[in-house]
DNA sequence: GAAGGTA
DNA sequence: TACCTTCAACGCCCG
DNA sequence: CGGGCG
C-alpha cells in the first residue's frame, strides 16, 4: 500500500530536525552519457529507460551564489529519481521553469508544450469554463531528466490522482511558518498536534520537508470523497489545533492576519491546487 | 527553452 | 536575422 | 465583483 511508496521522502515526525535537501556538485556527473562535439558547441545525450534524452547547456549557471549549473541540477534529479518518482508518478505536474537560472524571472508552465516528445505522459485537466490543458506526468526517470533539461527546477504536483482527478487519495496539511522566521519549534509542534489528532482518528500522517521552513503532512484516505469534503475535514482538524493554541497557529490565509503564527493551509485540498513535490529543488 | 510574431 | 513576448489557470476565500 | 493567496 502506499505508505511503502512514501517511505523514502518521509521522515518520522519526531526525528525531523533539519529540513534541507541540497543540490551539490558531486565529484561525478550522472552516468550513461555519450558526448558529441560539433565545433564549438557540444550537445550531449543520455540513454535512460531506453530513451535518448538530449541535454543542452550543462554548464549554464543556474544558481549564481554557488555557481551550481543546470548540469548539477540534472545530476541531482538523476540521483534522487528513484526516491522522488514513486510520490508523483500518478499525478499531473505544474512546472516552475527557470531557463536563465535564478537571475531570470522564471515562469509557471501547466500546459505541456506541443514540442514535448510523445513519450512524456500527460493528463488532461478540464477547465471550469470549458477547454483543458495537458499536465505532464513524471512516471519515469527519462521524463524527470527531460523536464530538468527543460529548465524545470521545481515540480508542483496536483494531488488528484490521474485515474480519477476528483477523488484524491490523500489529505494534505501545508504548514507555513511566518516569512523570514528562524523559528522551527512552532511548526514542528504544530505538526505534532495534527499528528496526535490523526492518531486518535486512526489516520496516519506522513511528513514531508519542502526545502523551505515548512512541512507538508500527507494523510492517506479512502477515495470516496471529493476535494470539498476533504478540505472541510482538514479545516475541522485545523480548528481543533488552532482552538487550543490561538497564539501560535492560524487558519487565516491572509498574510496580515497571520501575525507571526503558523498558517495551517488546508486549502491545498482543492482541485487545481498544487504543492511542492518531495525532493523538488527550490529556487533559492 | 522554445515557439511565434514583428521589425 | 534579431529581438521581444509568452508560457498560470484555477479554486477558494474575504472584503 | 476584485484581489490575495498558492
Ligand atoms: Mn508551504
Ligand atoms: Mn501554503
Coordinates of C-alpha atoms (C1' of nucleotides) and ligand atoms in Angstrom, one line a residue:
Chain A
X1 CA 0.0 0.0 0.0
X2 CA 1.1 3.5 -0.3
X3 CA 2.9 4.1 2.9
X4 CA 5.5 1.9 1.3
X5 CA 5.7 4.3 -1.6
X6 CA 6.3 7.2 0.6
X7 CA 8.8 5.8 2.9
X8 CA 11.9 7.4 1.4
X9 CA 10.9 11.0 1.4
X10 CA 9.0 10.9 4.6
X11 CA 10.8 11.1 7.9
X12 CA 9.3 10.1 11.2
X13 CA 7.8 13.2 12.6
X14 CA 9.8 13.1 15.9
X15 CA 13.1 12.9 14.1
X16 CA 12.7 16.0 11.9
X17 CA 15.3 18.5 13.0
X18 CA 16.7 19.6 9.7
X19 CA 14.9 20.4 6.5
X20 CA 17.3 20.9 3.7
X21 CA 17.7 18.7 0.7
X22 CA 20.6 20.2 -1.2
X23 CA 21.9 20.2 -4.7
X24 CA 25.6 19.8 -4.5
X25 CA 28.3 19.5 -7.1
X26 CA 29.2 15.8 -6.9
X27 CA 32.6 14.5 -7.9
X28 CA 30.9 12.6 -10.7
X29 CA 28.3 13.6 -13.2
X30 CA 25.3 11.4 -13.9
X31 CA 26.3 8.2 -15.8
X32 CA 25.3 7.0 -19.2
X33 CA 26.4 9.8 -21.3
X34 CA 27.5 9.9 -24.9
X35 CA 29.2 13.1 -26.0
X36 CA 29.0 14.5 -29.4
X37 CA 31.1 17.6 -30.1
X38 CA 30.3 19.6 -33.1
X39 CA 32.7 22.5 -33.5
X40 CA 32.3 25.0 -30.6
X41 CA 29.0 23.7 -29.2
X42 CA 28.7 20.4 -27.6
X43 CA 25.5 18.5 -27.4
X44 CA 25.0 15.5 -25.2
X45 CA 22.6 12.8 -24.8
X46 CA 21.7 10.3 -22.1
X47 CA 20.1 7.0 -22.6
X48 CA 17.5 6.4 -19.9
X49 CA 14.7 3.8 -19.8
X50 CA 15.8 3.1 -23.4
X51 CA 15.0 6.7 -24.3
X52 CA 17.6 9.1 -25.8
X53 CA 17.3 12.3 -23.9
X54 CA 19.0 15.3 -25.4
X55 CA 20.8 17.5 -22.9
X56 CA 21.8 21.1 -23.5
X57 CA 23.8 23.8 -21.7
X58 CA 25.1 21.6 -18.8
X59 CA 27.5 24.4 -17.8
X60 CA 24.9 27.2 -17.7
X61 CA 24.9 28.7 -14.2
X62 CA 21.5 28.4 -12.5
X63 CA 22.5 29.4 -9.0
X64 CA 24.7 32.5 -9.2
X65 CA 25.6 32.4 -5.5
X66 CA 27.0 28.9 -5.5
X67 CA 27.8 28.6 -9.3
X68 CA 25.7 25.5 -9.4
X69 CA 24.8 24.7 -13.0
X70 CA 22.0 23.2 -15.0
X71 CA 24.2 20.1 -15.2
X72 CA 24.3 19.9 -11.4
X73 CA 20.5 20.1 -11.2
X74 CA 20.2 17.3 -13.8
X75 CA 22.7 15.2 -11.9
X76 CA 20.7 15.8 -8.7
X77 CA 17.4 14.7 -10.2
X78 CA 19.1 11.6 -11.7
X79 CA 20.4 10.7 -8.3
X80 CA 17.1 11.0 -6.4
X81 CA 14.8 9.9 -9.2
X82 CA 14.2 6.5 -7.5
X83 CA 13.1 8.2 -4.3
X84 CA 11.1 11.0 -5.9
X85 CA 9.2 9.4 -8.7
X86 CA 7.0 7.0 -6.6
X87 CA 5.5 10.0 -4.9
X88 CA 4.5 11.8 -8.1
X89 CA 4.0 9.2 -10.8
X90 CA 0.2 9.2 -10.5
X91 CA -0.1 13.0 -10.6
X92 CA 0.0 15.9 -13.1
X93 CA 2.7 18.4 -12.6
X94 CA 2.7 22.2 -12.8
X95 CA 6.2 23.1 -13.9
X96 CA 8.2 26.0 -12.5
X97 CA 10.9 26.8 -15.0
X98 CA 14.0 28.9 -15.0
X99 CA 15.7 28.8 -18.4
X100 CA 18.0 31.6 -17.3
X101 CA 18.6 30.3 -13.8
X102 CA 17.8 32.3 -10.8
X103 CA 18.9 35.5 -12.4
X104 CA 15.9 35.3 -14.7
X105 CA 12.4 35.6 -13.5
X106 CA 11.2 32.1 -14.3
X107 CA 7.6 31.2 -15.1
X108 CA 5.0 28.5 -14.4
X109 CA 4.0 26.2 -17.2
X110 CA 1.0 24.0 -16.7
X111 CA 0.2 23.1 -20.3
X112 CA 2.9 20.8 -21.8
X113 CA 4.1 22.5 -25.0
X114 CA 3.4 20.7 -28.3
X115 CA 7.1 20.1 -28.8
X116 CA 7.4 17.8 -25.8
X117 CA 8.1 14.3 -27.1
X118 CA 5.2 11.9 -27.1
X119 CA 6.9 9.6 -24.6
X120 CA 6.2 12.2 -22.0
X121 CA 2.9 11.2 -20.5
X122 CA 0.3 13.9 -19.9
X123 CA -3.0 14.1 -18.2
X124 CA -5.8 16.3 -19.3
X125 CA -7.3 18.7 -16.9
X126 CA -10.7 20.1 -17.7
X127 CA -11.0 23.8 -17.0
X128 CA -14.1 25.3 -15.3
X129 CA -15.2 27.5 -18.2
X130 CA -14.6 24.8 -20.8
X131 CA -11.3 23.9 -22.5
X132 CA -8.5 21.9 -21.0
X133 CA -4.7 21.7 -20.5
X134 CA -2.4 18.8 -20.5
X135 CA -0.1 18.5 -17.5
X136 CA 3.0 16.3 -17.8
X137 CA 3.3 13.2 -15.6
X138 CA 6.7 12.2 -14.3
X139 CA 6.4 8.4 -14.2
X140 CA 9.9 7.5 -15.2
X141 CA 13.5 8.8 -14.9
X142 CA 13.7 9.8 -18.6
X143 CA 10.8 12.2 -18.1
X144 CA 12.3 13.7 -15.0
X145 CA 15.6 14.3 -16.8
X146 CA 13.9 15.7 -19.9
X147 CA 12.0 18.2 -17.8
X148 CA 15.1 19.1 -15.9
X149 CA 16.7 19.8 -19.2
X150 CA 13.7 22.0 -20.0
X151 CA 14.8 24.1 -17.0
X152 CA 12.1 22.8 -14.7
X153 CA 13.6 23.5 -11.3
X154 CA 10.6 22.9 -9.1
X155 CA 7.8 20.3 -9.6
X156 CA 4.4 21.1 -8.2
X157 CA 2.1 18.1 -8.3
X158 CA -1.7 18.3 -8.4
X159 CA -2.8 15.9 -5.7
X160 CA -5.7 14.4 -7.6
X161 CA -4.7 11.0 -9.0
X162 CA -4.6 10.8 -12.7
X163 CA -7.1 7.8 -12.7
X164 CA -9.7 10.0 -11.1
X165 CA -8.7 13.6 -10.7
X166 CA -11.7 14.5 -8.4
X167 CA -11.1 11.8 -5.7
X168 CA -7.8 12.4 -4.1
X169 CA -6.1 9.5 -2.2
X170 CA -4.6 11.9 0.3
X171 CA -5.4 14.8 2.5
X172 CA -2.7 17.4 2.9
X173 CA -1.8 19.9 5.6
X174 CA 0.6 22.5 4.4
X175 CA 2.2 24.2 7.5
X176 CA 3.6 27.6 6.7
X177 CA 5.6 29.4 9.3
X178 CA 5.8 33.2 9.1
X179 CA 8.0 34.6 6.4
X180 CA 11.7 35.1 7.3
X181 CA 11.3 33.2 10.5
X182 CA 14.2 31.4 12.1
X183 CA 11.9 29.5 14.4
X184 CA 11.4 25.9 13.8
X185 CA 9.7 24.9 17.0
X186 CA 6.2 26.2 16.3
X187 CA 5.8 24.5 13.0
X188 CA 7.3 21.3 14.5
X189 CA 4.9 21.4 17.4
X190 CA 2.0 22.1 15.0
X191 CA 2.9 19.0 13.0
X192 CA 2.9 17.0 16.2
X193 CA -0.5 18.4 17.3
X194 CA -2.0 17.4 14.0
X195 CA -0.3 14.0 14.2
X196 CA -1.9 13.4 17.6
X197 CA -5.4 14.1 16.3
X198 CA -4.8 11.9 13.3
X199 CA -3.8 9.1 15.5
X200 CA -7.0 9.4 17.5
X201 CA -8.9 9.1 14.2
X202 CA -7.0 6.0 13.2
X203 CA -5.3 8.0 10.4
X204 CA -1.6 8.3 9.8
X205 CA 0.3 11.4 8.7
X206 CA 3.5 11.3 6.7
X207 CA 5.6 14.3 7.0
X208 CA 7.4 15.9 4.1
X209 CA 10.1 18.5 4.2
X210 CA 9.7 21.2 1.5
X211 CA 13.1 22.8 1.1
X212 CA 11.8 25.9 2.9
X213 CA 10.9 26.3 6.5
X214 CA 7.6 24.5 6.5
X215 CA 6.2 20.9 6.3
X216 CA 3.6 19.1 4.5
X217 CA 1.7 16.3 6.2
X218 CA 0.3 13.7 3.8
X219 CA -2.6 11.6 5.1
X220 CA -3.8 8.5 3.1
X221 CA -7.6 8.5 2.8
X222 CA -10.1 6.3 1.1
X223 CA -11.1 7.6 -2.3
X224 CA -14.8 8.2 -1.5
X225 CA -14.7 12.0 -1.2
X226 CA -14.3 15.0 -3.5
X227 CA -11.9 17.8 -2.7
X228 CA -14.7 19.8 -1.0
X229 CA -15.2 17.2 1.7
X230 CA -11.5 16.5 2.2
X231 CA -10.8 20.2 2.5
X232 CA -13.6 20.6 5.1
X233 CA -12.2 17.7 7.0
X234 CA -8.8 19.2 7.0
X235 CA -10.3 22.5 8.1
X236 CA -12.0 20.8 11.0
X237 CA -8.8 19.2 12.2
X238 CA -7.1 22.6 11.9
X239 CA -9.8 24.1 14.0
X240 CA -9.1 21.7 16.9
X241 CA -5.4 22.6 16.8
X242 CA -6.0 26.4 16.5
X243 CA -8.5 26.5 19.3
X244 CA -6.1 25.1 21.7
X245 CA -3.3 27.4 20.6
X246 CA -4.7 30.6 19.1
X247 CA -1.4 32.5 19.6
X248 CA 0.8 30.0 17.7
X249 CA -1.4 28.6 14.9
X250 CA -4.0 30.1 12.5
X251 CA -6.3 29.1 9.7
X252 CA -6.2 32.7 8.2
X253 CA -4.7 32.7 4.8
X254 CA -4.2 36.4 4.6
X255 CA -0.6 37.4 5.4
X256 CA -1.6 40.4 7.5
X257 CA -3.9 38.3 9.7
X258 CA -1.4 35.6 10.4
X259 CA 0.6 37.8 12.8
X260 CA 3.6 35.6 13.3
X261 CA 1.6 32.4 13.6
X262 CA 2.0 29.1 11.7
X263 CA -0.6 29.0 8.9
X264 CA -2.3 25.6 8.6
X265 CA -3.0 25.7 4.9
X266 CA -5.9 23.3 4.4
X267 CA -6.7 24.9 1.0
X268 CA -4.2 22.7 -0.8
X269 CA -7.0 20.2 -0.8
X270 CA -8.6 21.7 -3.9
X271 CA -9.0 20.7 -7.5
X272 CA -6.4 22.6 -9.4
X273 CA -4.3 23.3 -6.4
X274 CA -0.7 22.2 -6.2
X275 CA 2.0 21.9 -3.6
X276 CA 5.7 21.3 -4.0
X277 CA 6.9 17.8 -4.6
X278 CA 9.1 15.8 -2.3
X279 CA 12.7 16.2 -3.3
X280 CA 12.0 19.2 -5.6
X281 CA 14.8 21.7 -6.0
X282 CA 13.7 25.2 -4.8
X283 CA 14.6 28.5 -6.4
X284 CA 16.7 30.0 -3.7
Chain B
dG1 C1' 13.9 26.6 -23.5
dA2 C1' 11.5 27.1 -27.5
dA3 C1' 7.9 28.9 -30.5
dG4 C1' 5.7 32.6 -32.8
dG5 C1' 5.2 37.3 -34.1
dT6 C1' 7.1 41.6 -35.5
dA7 C1' 10.7 44.9 -37.1
Chain C
dT1 C1' 18.1 37.8 -39.0
dA2 C1' 17.4 39.9 -34.4
dC3 C1' 14.7 40.9 -30.9
dC4 C1' 10.5 40.5 -28.0
dT5 C1' 6.8 38.1 -25.7
dT6 C1' 4.6 34.3 -23.9
dC7 C1' 4.5 30.4 -21.1
dA8 C1' -0.8 30.5 -14.5
dA9 C1' -5.4 28.6 -14.8
dC10 C1' -7.8 27.8 -11.2
dG11 C1' -10.1 27.3 -6.8
dC12 C1' -11.1 29.3 -2.9
dC13 C1' -12.0 32.9 0.4
dC14 C1' -12.5 37.5 2.1
dG15 C1' -13.8 42.5 2.0
Chain D
dC1 C1' -17.3 41.9 -8.0
dG2 C1' -12.0 42.3 -7.4
dG3 C1' -7.9 40.9 -5.1
dG4 C1' -4.9 37.9 -2.1
dC5 C1' -3.0 33.6 -1.9
dG6 C1' -0.6 29.5 -3.5
Ligands
LIG1 MN1 4.1 25.6 2.4
LIG2 MN1 0.8 27.3 1.8

